[in-house]
Short mmCIF file of C-alpha atoms in Angstrom, two decimals:
data_model
loop_
_atom_site.label_atom_id
_atom_site.label_comp_id
_atom_site.label_asym_id
_atom_site.label_seq_id
_atom_site.Cartn_x
_atom_site.Cartn_y
_atom_site.Cartn_z
CA MET A 1 -2.39 -18.89 -17.46
CA MET A 2 0.71 -19.91 -15.58
CA SER A 3 2.58 -23.12 -16.16
CA PHE A 4 3.83 -25.29 -13.29
CA GLN A 5 6.93 -27.40 -13.31
CA PRO A 6 6.40 -31.14 -13.74
CA GLN A 7 7.41 -32.03 -10.18
CA GLU A 8 4.17 -30.44 -8.88
CA LYS A 9 2.16 -32.98 -10.91
CA LEU A 10 4.40 -35.93 -10.08
CA THR A 11 4.42 -35.61 -6.30
CA GLY A 12 1.98 -37.31 -3.96
CA VAL A 13 -0.37 -35.52 -1.64
CA VAL A 14 1.60 -36.58 1.45
CA GLU A 15 4.79 -38.52 1.50
CA LEU A 16 3.52 -41.31 3.74
CA GLU A 17 6.90 -42.83 4.47
CA HIS A 18 8.21 -39.45 5.64
CA LEU A 19 5.13 -38.94 7.83
CA GLN A 20 5.36 -42.41 9.32
CA LYS A 21 9.03 -41.95 10.13
CA LEU A 22 8.36 -38.53 11.66
CA CYS A 23 5.61 -39.99 13.81
CA GLU A 24 7.61 -43.10 14.66
CA ASP A 25 4.91 -45.31 13.05
CA ASP A 26 2.19 -44.05 15.41
CA PRO A 27 -0.93 -43.78 13.21
CA ALA A 28 -2.88 -41.76 15.82
CA PHE A 29 -0.08 -39.23 15.98
CA GLU A 30 0.05 -39.09 12.16
CA ILE A 31 -3.62 -38.04 12.10
CA GLU A 32 -3.07 -35.52 14.92
CA LEU A 33 -0.08 -34.00 13.12
CA LEU A 34 -1.94 -33.77 9.85
CA GLN A 35 -4.93 -32.12 11.50
CA THR A 36 -2.61 -29.58 13.16
CA PHE A 37 -0.89 -28.96 9.85
CA ILE A 38 -4.23 -28.48 8.05
CA SER A 39 -5.50 -26.05 10.66
CA ASP A 40 -2.31 -24.03 10.66
CA ALA A 41 -2.01 -24.08 6.85
CA GLU A 42 -5.59 -22.85 6.45
CA GLU A 43 -4.84 -19.87 8.71
CA ARG A 44 -1.59 -19.15 6.88
CA LEU A 45 -3.31 -19.39 3.48
CA GLN A 46 -6.14 -17.08 4.64
CA GLN A 47 -3.54 -14.57 5.84
CA ALA A 48 -1.65 -14.92 2.55
CA CYS A 49 -4.84 -14.20 0.60
CA LEU A 50 -5.45 -11.13 2.72
CA ALA A 51 -1.89 -9.98 2.07
CA VAL A 52 -2.48 -10.41 -1.70
CA ALA A 53 -5.66 -8.33 -1.48
CA ARG A 54 -3.80 -5.60 0.42
CA GLY A 55 -0.77 -5.80 -1.91
CA ASP A 56 1.42 -6.51 1.10
CA CYS A 57 4.32 -8.44 -0.35
CA LEU A 58 6.20 -8.69 2.92
CA ALA A 59 3.28 -10.25 4.78
CA LEU A 60 2.67 -12.59 1.86
CA GLN A 61 6.29 -13.63 1.84
CA GLN A 62 6.17 -14.35 5.63
CA GLN A 63 3.02 -16.47 5.28
CA ALA A 64 4.44 -18.37 2.28
CA HIS A 65 7.64 -19.05 4.24
CA GLN A 66 5.66 -20.49 7.16
CA LEU A 67 3.61 -22.64 4.77
CA SER A 68 6.67 -24.01 3.10
CA GLY A 69 8.28 -24.89 6.43
CA ALA A 70 5.16 -26.59 7.73
CA SER A 71 4.58 -28.53 4.52
CA ALA A 72 8.20 -29.68 4.48
CA SER A 73 7.80 -30.91 8.03
CA VAL A 74 4.78 -33.15 7.35
CA GLY A 75 5.85 -34.15 3.86
CA ALA A 76 3.35 -32.28 1.68
CA PRO A 77 5.48 -31.75 -1.45
CA ALA A 78 3.01 -29.99 -3.70
CA ILE A 79 2.25 -27.37 -1.07
CA LEU A 80 5.95 -27.01 -0.37
CA PHE A 81 6.68 -26.45 -4.08
CA LEU A 82 3.93 -23.87 -4.46
CA ALA A 83 4.67 -22.05 -1.18
CA ARG A 84 8.33 -21.74 -2.14
CA ARG A 85 7.32 -20.41 -5.49
CA LEU A 86 5.02 -17.94 -3.83
CA GLU A 87 7.76 -16.83 -1.47
CA SER A 88 10.41 -16.45 -4.14
CA GLY A 89 7.99 -14.65 -6.40
CA CYS A 90 7.58 -11.92 -3.78
CA CYS A 91 11.33 -11.43 -3.71
CA SER A 92 11.65 -11.22 -7.46
CA GLY A 93 8.61 -9.07 -8.21
CA GLY A 94 6.36 -12.01 -9.26
CA PHE A 95 3.45 -10.74 -7.16
CA ALA A 96 1.08 -10.98 -10.16
CA GLU A 97 0.97 -14.79 -9.96
CA ALA A 98 0.27 -14.78 -6.24
CA PRO A 99 -3.54 -15.20 -6.48
CA GLU A 100 -3.16 -18.27 -8.70
CA LEU A 101 -0.54 -19.77 -6.43
CA CYS A 102 -2.76 -19.20 -3.40
CA ARG A 103 -5.62 -20.89 -5.22
CA ARG A 104 -3.47 -23.90 -6.07
CA ILE A 105 -2.22 -24.13 -2.50
CA GLY A 106 -5.83 -24.26 -1.38
CA GLU A 107 -6.57 -27.06 -3.79
CA HIS A 108 -3.64 -29.09 -2.51
CA LEU A 109 -4.58 -28.35 1.10
CA GLU A 110 -8.01 -29.89 0.34
CA ALA A 111 -6.25 -32.95 -1.04
CA VAL A 112 -4.24 -33.24 2.22
CA ARG A 113 -7.54 -32.94 4.15
CA ALA A 114 -9.01 -35.82 2.09
CA PHE A 115 -5.87 -37.88 2.58
CA ALA A 116 -6.08 -37.34 6.39
CA ALA A 117 -9.74 -38.34 6.41
CA GLN A 118 -9.02 -41.46 4.35
CA ARG A 119 -6.14 -42.30 6.65
CA ARG A 120 -8.31 -41.85 9.75
CA CYS A 121 -11.00 -44.13 8.27
CA SER A 122 -8.43 -46.82 7.38
CA LEU A 123 -7.16 -46.87 10.92
CA GLN A 124 -10.57 -47.32 12.52
CA PRO A 125 -11.55 -50.91 13.27
CA GLY A 126 -14.36 -51.92 11.11
#
């Protein structure tokens, strides 16, 4: 079993202040950006999992790099942390922990999806 650094557990799902600033306090745009991120991240994660299954470290590294950039953009710190760890692991021969890192990224992606759904509901008049 692998151990994760404390910052993974201490970070929020989405840094709301970062997202709000990025979207210039436009709640509708926040939701749109999160949905785009989720869709893209799902595709990248699927491709990363396929790369793991093929043993293709270069493809895995590329997908992890894309995931880390996208998660940094929207303010998803746990995914950023895990994607960077996945990317650097490929460089240093840490391919063995890649399946676990992919699984954890998937869990955090689901948390971002739940956050976006909750945010969408809170913005609807009701």
